[in-house]
């Protein structure tokens, strides 16, 4: 059954949610802990572009969201059943589970209106906010070569880090990984001054039937400042209403933790009675660090090195 799930993604969804897309694939390296000596964690992230709109999402999140969407369409999001039988949770065709990701959210951009939205799932609900800070790049005359492209240097202070971007003037797309955009060419390399986050362009592919992530009509609109609080509020509403997808959300996170993937990191929250109910926010961008409930038996993995250090 699990091997068929991925194939069904392309069969069950109406054509309206698919589109011809240019996918720019980045190798993304993250240092999860600046206090303890640990290895850089590596995952792939995607920048999917069609016309003047784009989607930034990690490979792991895209796979997981696609599989959950198929399960939801089949009415199989029974969290209690899944927690009793973890074998029912879909795996990849090679039998491996989907890796944890540092990016438990996706980011959409409208390059025409210059709007940037960060959206995170809470069970079947979404919470999102629109980025309200400008991208004030300082473009240098320094150039280099990368992946057969001529690239040019630009720097900017953003979210408590100093970022260095290398963009390709020959690729006429004013976009890049994460929230970054606004340069006269696609960002192919991006790194902060501490070396904690690195994005390196690998290749471009065309996706005729890409799965899209959109803001749902019932999504909770928030702000950068109130984002963590609104996420916790939505989760509590779902727990209070005994929404079955909160159970599934809990199981999904537990399943990933117990698989021991990539060292374990991401948006982890306190477990109460089998449900994820939120934790103390680490920063506004979506990673929260919190202890597990005493005697819960769950391993707690924490990313102590968020991509944005300041909410300014």
PDB file of C-alpha atoms in Angstrom, residues 56-310:
ATOM      1  CA  UNK A  56      10.123  27.624  -1.287  1.00  0.00           C
ATOM      2  CA  UNK A  57       9.766  24.243   0.404  1.00  0.00           C
ATOM      3  CA  UNK A  58      11.996  21.428   1.598  1.00  0.00           C
ATOM      4  CA  UNK A  59      11.965  18.108  -0.197  1.00  0.00           C
ATOM      5  CA  UNK A  60      10.925  16.312   3.010  1.00  0.00           C
ATOM      6  CA  UNK A  61       8.007  18.627   3.697  1.00  0.00           C
ATOM      7  CA  UNK A  62       6.805  18.423   0.105  1.00  0.00           C
ATOM      8  CA  UNK A  63       6.844  14.624   0.223  1.00  0.00           C
ATOM      9  CA  UNK A  64       5.068  14.539   3.577  1.00  0.00           C
ATOM     10  CA  UNK A  65       2.420  17.089   2.609  1.00  0.00           C
ATOM     11  CA  UNK A  66       1.741  15.235  -0.636  1.00  0.00           C
ATOM     12  CA  UNK A  67       1.269  11.935   1.148  1.00  0.00           C
ATOM     13  CA  UNK A  68      -0.936  13.481   3.825  1.00  0.00           C
ATOM     14  CA  UNK A  69      -3.058  15.107   1.118  1.00  0.00           C
ATOM     15  CA  UNK A  70      -3.622  11.679  -0.450  1.00  0.00           C
ATOM     16  CA  UNK A  71      -4.536  10.147   2.916  1.00  0.00           C
ATOM     17  CA  UNK A  72      -6.890  13.051   3.612  1.00  0.00           C
ATOM     18  CA  UNK A  73      -8.613  12.547   0.246  1.00  0.00           C
ATOM     19  CA  UNK A  74      -9.122   8.874   1.131  1.00  0.00           C
ATOM     20  CA  UNK A  75     -10.450   9.620   4.617  1.00  0.00           C
ATOM     21  CA  UNK A  76      -7.579   7.747   6.276  1.00  0.00           C
ATOM     22  CA  UNK A  77      -6.385  10.394   8.729  1.00  0.00           C
ATOM     23  CA  UNK A  78      -7.294   8.376  11.807  1.00  0.00           C
ATOM     24  CA  UNK A  79      -4.585   9.398  14.248  1.00  0.00           C
ATOM     25  CA  UNK A  80      -5.558   6.905  16.965  1.00  0.00           C
ATOM     26  CA  UNK A  81      -5.397   3.986  14.566  1.00  0.00           C
ATOM     27  CA  UNK A  82      -2.106   5.154  13.133  1.00  0.00           C
ATOM     28  CA  UNK A  83      -0.515   5.496  16.571  1.00  0.00           C
ATOM     29  CA  UNK A  84      -1.441   1.855  17.292  1.00  0.00           C
ATOM     30  CA  UNK A  85      -0.115   0.614  13.965  1.00  0.00           C
ATOM     31  CA  UNK A  86       2.832   2.675  12.765  1.00  0.00           C
ATOM     32  CA  UNK A  87       3.270   0.345   9.785  1.00  0.00           C
ATOM     33  CA  UNK A  88       0.250   2.068   8.238  1.00  0.00           C
ATOM     34  CA  UNK A  89       2.091   5.362   7.972  1.00  0.00           C
ATOM     35  CA  UNK A  90       3.273   5.750   4.349  1.00  0.00           C
ATOM     36  CA  UNK A  91       6.940   5.319   3.532  1.00  0.00           C
ATOM     37  CA  UNK A  92       8.976   5.952   0.423  1.00  0.00           C
ATOM     38  CA  UNK A  93       9.252   3.218  -2.238  1.00  0.00           C
ATOM     39  CA  UNK A  94      12.691   2.214  -0.906  1.00  0.00           C
ATOM     40  CA  UNK A  95      11.142   1.542   2.519  1.00  0.00           C
ATOM     41  CA  UNK A  96      12.714   4.558   4.214  1.00  0.00           C
ATOM     42  CA  UNK A  97      10.747   7.097   6.186  1.00  0.00           C
ATOM     43  CA  UNK A  98      10.652  10.756   5.215  1.00  0.00           C
ATOM     44  CA  UNK A  99      13.454  12.743   6.824  1.00  0.00           C
ATOM     45  CA  UNK A 100      12.897  15.476   9.343  1.00  0.00           C
ATOM     46  CA  UNK A 101      13.373  18.981   8.025  1.00  0.00           C
ATOM     47  CA  UNK A 102      14.563  22.290   9.383  1.00  0.00           C
ATOM     48  CA  UNK A 103      11.824  23.956   7.355  1.00  0.00           C
ATOM     49  CA  UNK A 104       8.464  22.979   8.873  1.00  0.00           C
ATOM     50  CA  UNK A 105       6.764  25.632   6.765  1.00  0.00           C
ATOM     51  CA  UNK A 106       6.643  26.790   3.179  1.00  0.00           C
ATOM     52  CA  UNK A 107       7.095  30.266   1.750  1.00  0.00           C
ATOM     53  CA  UNK A 108       5.262  31.739  -1.206  1.00  0.00           C
ATOM     54  CA  UNK A 109       6.281  34.864  -3.078  1.00  0.00           C
ATOM     55  CA  UNK A 110       4.502  37.083  -5.581  1.00  0.00           C
ATOM     56  CA  UNK A 111       7.332  38.832  -7.365  1.00  0.00           C
ATOM     57  CA  UNK A 112       4.997  41.276  -9.077  1.00  0.00           C
ATOM     58  CA  UNK A 113       3.496  42.598  -5.842  1.00  0.00           C
ATOM     59  CA  UNK A 114       6.694  41.826  -3.863  1.00  0.00           C
ATOM     60  CA  UNK A 115       4.714  39.987  -1.177  1.00  0.00           C
ATOM     61  CA  UNK A 116       6.171  37.119   0.847  1.00  0.00           C
ATOM     62  CA  UNK A 117       4.037  34.765   2.971  1.00  0.00           C
ATOM     63  CA  UNK A 118       5.286  32.141   5.445  1.00  0.00           C
ATOM     64  CA  UNK A 119       2.721  29.378   5.986  1.00  0.00           C
ATOM     65  CA  UNK A 120       2.842  26.550   8.521  1.00  0.00           C
ATOM     66  CA  UNK A 121       0.452  23.622   8.898  1.00  0.00           C
ATOM     67  CA  UNK A 122      -1.234  22.810  12.204  1.00  0.00           C
ATOM     68  CA  UNK A 123      -2.997  19.537  11.497  1.00  0.00           C
ATOM     69  CA  UNK A 124      -5.414  20.349   8.683  1.00  0.00           C
ATOM     70  CA  UNK A 125      -5.293  24.081   9.469  1.00  0.00           C
ATOM     71  CA  UNK A 126      -2.777  26.713   8.400  1.00  0.00           C
ATOM     72  CA  UNK A 127      -1.320  29.740  10.133  1.00  0.00           C
ATOM     73  CA  UNK A 128       0.516  32.338   8.069  1.00  0.00           C
ATOM     74  CA  UNK A 129       1.924  35.840   8.078  1.00  0.00           C
ATOM     75  CA  UNK A 130       3.175  38.271   5.463  1.00  0.00           C
ATOM     76  CA  UNK A 131       6.772  39.413   5.710  1.00  0.00           C
ATOM     77  CA  UNK A 132       6.837  43.151   6.441  1.00  0.00           C
ATOM     78  CA  UNK A 133      10.556  43.894   6.161  1.00  0.00           C
ATOM     79  CA  UNK A 134      12.245  45.174   3.009  1.00  0.00           C
ATOM     80  CA  UNK A 135      15.168  43.448   1.339  1.00  0.00           C
ATOM     81  CA  UNK A 136      17.895  46.109   1.450  1.00  0.00           C
ATOM     82  CA  UNK A 137      20.677  44.496  -0.560  1.00  0.00           C
ATOM     83  CA  UNK A 138      24.115  46.042  -1.061  1.00  0.00           C
ATOM     84  CA  UNK A 139      25.339  44.876  -4.449  1.00  0.00           C
ATOM     85  CA  UNK A 140      29.098  44.509  -4.885  1.00  0.00           C
ATOM     86  CA  UNK A 141      31.117  44.604  -8.098  1.00  0.00           C
ATOM     87  CA  UNK A 142      32.825  41.360  -7.040  1.00  0.00           C
ATOM     88  CA  UNK A 143      32.115  38.428  -9.344  1.00  0.00           C
ATOM     89  CA  UNK A 144      32.953  34.746  -9.497  1.00  0.00           C
ATOM     90  CA  UNK A 145      31.950  31.550 -11.303  1.00  0.00           C
ATOM     91  CA  UNK A 146      29.676  28.810 -10.039  1.00  0.00           C
ATOM     92  CA  UNK A 147      28.086  25.857 -11.847  1.00  0.00           C
ATOM     93  CA  UNK A 148      28.991  27.412 -15.229  1.00  0.00           C
ATOM     94  CA  UNK A 149      27.303  30.678 -14.309  1.00  0.00           C
ATOM     95  CA  UNK A 150      28.866  34.052 -13.720  1.00  0.00           C
ATOM     96  CA  UNK A 151      27.721  35.178 -10.284  1.00  0.00           C
ATOM     97  CA  UNK A 152      27.851  38.509  -8.477  1.00  0.00           C
ATOM     98  CA  UNK A 153      28.056  39.253  -4.767  1.00  0.00           C
ATOM     99  CA  UNK A 154      25.451  41.018  -2.621  1.00  0.00           C
ATOM    100  CA  UNK A 155      25.103  41.365   1.161  1.00  0.00           C
ATOM    101  CA  UNK A 156      22.307  42.190   3.574  1.00  0.00           C
ATOM    102  CA  UNK A 157      21.523  42.144   7.304  1.00  0.00           C
ATOM    103  CA  UNK A 158      18.305  40.222   7.903  1.00  0.00           C
ATOM    104  CA  UNK A 159      16.832  38.472  10.928  1.00  0.00           C
ATOM    105  CA  UNK A 160      19.902  39.023  13.089  1.00  0.00           C
ATOM    106  CA  UNK A 161      22.345  37.573  10.574  1.00  0.00           C
ATOM    107  CA  UNK A 162      24.539  39.065   7.875  1.00  0.00           C
ATOM    108  CA  UNK A 163      23.860  37.236   4.626  1.00  0.00           C
ATOM    109  CA  UNK A 164      26.055  36.959   1.550  1.00  0.00           C
ATOM    110  CA  UNK A 165      24.279  36.076  -1.668  1.00  0.00           C
ATOM    111  CA  UNK A 166      25.751  35.286  -5.063  1.00  0.00           C
ATOM    112  CA  UNK A 167      23.262  35.835  -7.872  1.00  0.00           C
ATOM    113  CA  UNK A 168      23.395  35.027 -11.569  1.00  0.00           C
ATOM    114  CA  UNK A 169      22.578  38.088 -13.728  1.00  0.00           C
ATOM    115  CA  UNK A 170      22.054  35.749 -16.704  1.00  0.00           C
ATOM    116  CA  UNK A 171      19.097  34.067 -14.967  1.00  0.00           C
ATOM    117  CA  UNK A 172      16.503  36.829 -15.123  1.00  0.00           C
ATOM    118  CA  UNK A 173      14.608  35.768 -12.012  1.00  0.00           C
ATOM    119  CA  UNK A 174      14.636  38.095  -9.005  1.00  0.00           C
ATOM    120  CA  UNK A 175      14.232  35.316  -6.436  1.00  0.00           C
ATOM    121  CA  UNK A 176      16.109  32.970  -4.159  1.00  0.00           C
ATOM    122  CA  UNK A 177      15.873  30.489  -1.266  1.00  0.00           C
ATOM    123  CA  UNK A 178      13.863  31.151   1.895  1.00  0.00           C
ATOM    124  CA  UNK A 179      12.379  34.694   1.957  1.00  0.00           C
ATOM    125  CA  UNK A 180      15.175  36.230  -0.081  1.00  0.00           C
ATOM    126  CA  UNK A 181      14.494  38.009  -3.370  1.00  0.00           C
ATOM    127  CA  UNK A 182      15.000  41.410  -4.995  1.00  0.00           C
ATOM    128  CA  UNK A 183      18.343  41.000  -6.770  1.00  0.00           C
ATOM    129  CA  UNK A 184      18.806  41.387 -10.562  1.00  0.00           C
ATOM    130  CA  UNK A 185      19.189  37.643 -11.038  1.00  0.00           C
ATOM    131  CA  UNK A 186      18.519  34.325  -9.316  1.00  0.00           C
ATOM    132  CA  UNK A 187      20.422  33.670  -6.068  1.00  0.00           C
ATOM    133  CA  UNK A 188      22.567  30.573  -6.588  1.00  0.00           C
ATOM    134  CA  UNK A 189      24.592  30.697  -3.360  1.00  0.00           C
ATOM    135  CA  UNK A 190      23.528  32.047   0.020  1.00  0.00           C
ATOM    136  CA  UNK A 191      25.303  31.892   3.378  1.00  0.00           C
ATOM    137  CA  UNK A 192      25.207  33.709   6.695  1.00  0.00           C
ATOM    138  CA  UNK A 193      28.357  35.155   8.233  1.00  0.00           C
ATOM    139  CA  UNK A 194      28.483  32.475  10.944  1.00  0.00           C
ATOM    140  CA  UNK A 195      28.378  29.651   8.406  1.00  0.00           C
ATOM    141  CA  UNK A 196      25.301  28.160  10.066  1.00  0.00           C
ATOM    142  CA  UNK A 197      23.069  28.194   6.970  1.00  0.00           C
ATOM    143  CA  UNK A 198      24.239  27.540   3.402  1.00  0.00           C
ATOM    144  CA  UNK A 199      22.172  27.191   0.237  1.00  0.00           C
ATOM    145  CA  UNK A 200      23.970  25.995  -2.898  1.00  0.00           C
ATOM    146  CA  UNK A 201      22.211  25.625  -6.250  1.00  0.00           C
ATOM    147  CA  UNK A 202      22.540  22.111  -7.688  1.00  0.00           C
ATOM    148  CA  UNK A 203      20.403  22.021 -10.799  1.00  0.00           C
ATOM    149  CA  UNK A 204      17.177  23.077 -12.472  1.00  0.00           C
ATOM    150  CA  UNK A 205      14.487  20.676 -13.633  1.00  0.00           C
ATOM    151  CA  UNK A 206      11.076  21.158 -15.236  1.00  0.00           C
ATOM    152  CA  UNK A 207       8.116  19.676 -13.360  1.00  0.00           C
ATOM    153  CA  UNK A 208       5.021  19.267 -15.553  1.00  0.00           C
ATOM    154  CA  UNK A 209       2.834  18.150 -12.627  1.00  0.00           C
ATOM    155  CA  UNK A 210       4.161  19.790  -9.487  1.00  0.00           C
ATOM    156  CA  UNK A 211       2.131  19.601  -6.283  1.00  0.00           C
ATOM    157  CA  UNK A 212       1.292  23.136  -5.202  1.00  0.00           C
ATOM    158  CA  UNK A 213       0.954  24.627  -1.714  1.00  0.00           C
ATOM    159  CA  UNK A 214      -1.599  27.414  -1.374  1.00  0.00           C
ATOM    160  CA  UNK A 215      -3.120  29.390   1.496  1.00  0.00           C
ATOM    161  CA  UNK A 216      -6.433  27.781   2.455  1.00  0.00           C
ATOM    162  CA  UNK A 217      -9.619  29.838   2.923  1.00  0.00           C
ATOM    163  CA  UNK A 218      -9.776  28.928   6.626  1.00  0.00           C
ATOM    164  CA  UNK A 219      -6.113  29.756   7.327  1.00  0.00           C
ATOM    165  CA  UNK A 220      -5.416  31.917  10.388  1.00  0.00           C
ATOM    166  CA  UNK A 221      -3.768  35.177   9.333  1.00  0.00           C
ATOM    167  CA  UNK A 222      -1.140  36.280  11.801  1.00  0.00           C
ATOM    168  CA  UNK A 223       1.864  38.603  12.060  1.00  0.00           C
ATOM    169  CA  UNK A 224       5.562  37.981  12.588  1.00  0.00           C
ATOM    170  CA  UNK A 225       5.231  39.067  16.196  1.00  0.00           C
ATOM    171  CA  UNK A 226       2.163  36.952  17.010  1.00  0.00           C
ATOM    172  CA  UNK A 227       2.943  33.926  14.846  1.00  0.00           C
ATOM    173  CA  UNK A 228       3.935  31.464  17.587  1.00  0.00           C
ATOM    174  CA  UNK A 229       0.987  32.482  19.764  1.00  0.00           C
ATOM    175  CA  UNK A 230      -1.504  32.093  16.928  1.00  0.00           C
ATOM    176  CA  UNK A 231      -0.109  28.646  16.097  1.00  0.00           C
ATOM    177  CA  UNK A 232      -0.576  27.556  19.705  1.00  0.00           C
ATOM    178  CA  UNK A 233      -4.099  29.021  19.720  1.00  0.00           C
ATOM    179  CA  UNK A 234      -5.132  27.124  16.582  1.00  0.00           C
ATOM    180  CA  UNK A 235      -3.666  23.903  17.956  1.00  0.00           C
ATOM    181  CA  UNK A 236      -5.531  24.322  21.230  1.00  0.00           C
ATOM    182  CA  UNK A 237      -8.775  24.947  19.330  1.00  0.00           C
ATOM    183  CA  UNK A 238      -8.276  21.697  17.440  1.00  0.00           C
ATOM    184  CA  UNK A 239      -7.446  19.783  20.625  1.00  0.00           C
ATOM    185  CA  UNK A 240     -10.518  21.226  22.368  1.00  0.00           C
ATOM    186  CA  UNK A 241     -12.712  20.283  19.412  1.00  0.00           C
ATOM    187  CA  UNK A 242     -11.091  16.811  19.330  1.00  0.00           C
ATOM    188  CA  UNK A 243     -10.107  17.292  15.728  1.00  0.00           C
ATOM    189  CA  UNK A 244      -8.824  13.882  14.495  1.00  0.00           C
ATOM    190  CA  UNK A 245      -6.125  15.538  12.410  1.00  0.00           C
ATOM    191  CA  UNK A 246      -4.400  16.868  15.515  1.00  0.00           C
ATOM    192  CA  UNK A 247      -3.962  13.230  16.543  1.00  0.00           C
ATOM    193  CA  UNK A 248      -2.502  12.533  13.133  1.00  0.00           C
ATOM    194  CA  UNK A 249      -0.273  15.592  13.411  1.00  0.00           C
ATOM    195  CA  UNK A 250       1.055  14.231  16.719  1.00  0.00           C
ATOM    196  CA  UNK A 251       1.597  10.783  15.273  1.00  0.00           C
ATOM    197  CA  UNK A 252       3.339  12.230  12.237  1.00  0.00           C
ATOM    198  CA  UNK A 253       5.876  14.078  14.393  1.00  0.00           C
ATOM    199  CA  UNK A 254       6.372  11.098  16.731  1.00  0.00           C
ATOM    200  CA  UNK A 255       6.877   8.752  13.801  1.00  0.00           C
ATOM    201  CA  UNK A 256       9.572  11.008  12.399  1.00  0.00           C
ATOM    202  CA  UNK A 257      11.349  11.455  15.745  1.00  0.00           C
ATOM    203  CA  UNK A 258      11.456   7.729  16.434  1.00  0.00           C
ATOM    204  CA  UNK A 259      12.902   7.058  12.990  1.00  0.00           C
ATOM    205  CA  UNK A 260      16.090   8.861  14.091  1.00  0.00           C
ATOM    206  CA  UNK A 261      16.340  10.825  10.861  1.00  0.00           C
ATOM    207  CA  UNK A 262      19.183  13.192  10.147  1.00  0.00           C
ATOM    208  CA  UNK A 263      19.877  13.686  13.818  1.00  0.00           C
ATOM    209  CA  UNK A 264      16.355  14.861  14.647  1.00  0.00           C
ATOM    210  CA  UNK A 265      15.473  18.522  14.432  1.00  0.00           C
ATOM    211  CA  UNK A 266      12.736  20.905  13.451  1.00  0.00           C
ATOM    212  CA  UNK A 267       9.583  22.255  15.009  1.00  0.00           C
ATOM    213  CA  UNK A 268       9.025  20.117  18.111  1.00  0.00           C
ATOM    214  CA  UNK A 269       6.311  20.752  20.698  1.00  0.00           C
ATOM    215  CA  UNK A 270       5.169  19.471  24.078  1.00  0.00           C
ATOM    216  CA  UNK A 271       3.140  16.251  23.980  1.00  0.00           C
ATOM    217  CA  UNK A 272       0.051  16.059  26.189  1.00  0.00           C
ATOM    218  CA  UNK A 273      -2.255  13.028  26.069  1.00  0.00           C
ATOM    219  CA  UNK A 274      -0.852  12.139  22.666  1.00  0.00           C
ATOM    220  CA  UNK A 275      -1.552  15.540  21.151  1.00  0.00           C
ATOM    221  CA  UNK A 276       0.834  18.267  20.140  1.00  0.00           C
ATOM    222  CA  UNK A 277      -0.284  21.379  21.966  1.00  0.00           C
ATOM    223  CA  UNK A 278       2.541  23.830  21.388  1.00  0.00           C
ATOM    224  CA  UNK A 279       5.595  24.998  23.280  1.00  0.00           C
ATOM    225  CA  UNK A 280       7.548  28.060  24.171  1.00  0.00           C
ATOM    226  CA  UNK A 281       8.642  29.860  21.006  1.00  0.00           C
ATOM    227  CA  UNK A 282      12.298  29.967  20.112  1.00  0.00           C
ATOM    228  CA  UNK A 283      11.886  32.501  17.292  1.00  0.00           C
ATOM    229  CA  UNK A 284       9.120  33.727  15.030  1.00  0.00           C
ATOM    230  CA  UNK A 285      10.007  31.778  11.908  1.00  0.00           C
ATOM    231  CA  UNK A 286       8.597  28.439  12.946  1.00  0.00           C
ATOM    232  CA  UNK A 287      11.055  26.500  15.108  1.00  0.00           C
ATOM    233  CA  UNK A 288      10.035  26.146  18.741  1.00  0.00           C
ATOM    234  CA  UNK A 289      12.151  24.483  21.380  1.00  0.00           C
ATOM    235  CA  UNK A 290      10.393  22.853  24.305  1.00  0.00           C
ATOM    236  CA  UNK A 291      10.922  19.921  26.672  1.00  0.00           C
ATOM    237  CA  UNK A 292       8.901  16.771  26.367  1.00  0.00           C
ATOM    238  CA  UNK A 293       6.285  16.019  28.960  1.00  0.00           C
ATOM    239  CA  UNK A 294       7.850  14.205  31.963  1.00  0.00           C
ATOM    240  CA  UNK A 295       7.696  10.407  31.719  1.00  0.00           C
ATOM    241  CA  UNK A 296       6.363  10.655  28.183  1.00  0.00           C
ATOM    242  CA  UNK A 297       9.102   8.378  26.883  1.00  0.00           C
ATOM    243  CA  UNK A 298       9.513  10.570  23.820  1.00  0.00           C
ATOM    244  CA  UNK A 299      12.888  11.780  22.646  1.00  0.00           C
ATOM    245  CA  UNK A 300      13.028  15.550  22.293  1.00  0.00           C
ATOM    246  CA  UNK A 301      15.070  16.962  19.429  1.00  0.00           C
ATOM    247  CA  UNK A 302      15.725  20.673  19.416  1.00  0.00           C
ATOM    248  CA  UNK A 303      17.080  23.028  16.810  1.00  0.00           C
ATOM    249  CA  UNK A 304      18.850  25.621  18.930  1.00  0.00           C
ATOM    250  CA  UNK A 305      20.077  27.578  15.938  1.00  0.00           C
ATOM    251  CA  UNK A 306      17.111  29.164  14.119  1.00  0.00           C
ATOM    252  CA  UNK A 307      17.553  30.841  10.772  1.00  0.00           C
ATOM    253  CA  UNK A 308      16.280  34.143  12.179  1.00  0.00           C
ATOM    254  CA  UNK A 309      17.886  35.196  15.446  1.00  0.00           C
ATOM    255  CA  UNK A 310      15.940  38.424  15.849  1.00  0.00           C
TER     256      UNK A 310
END
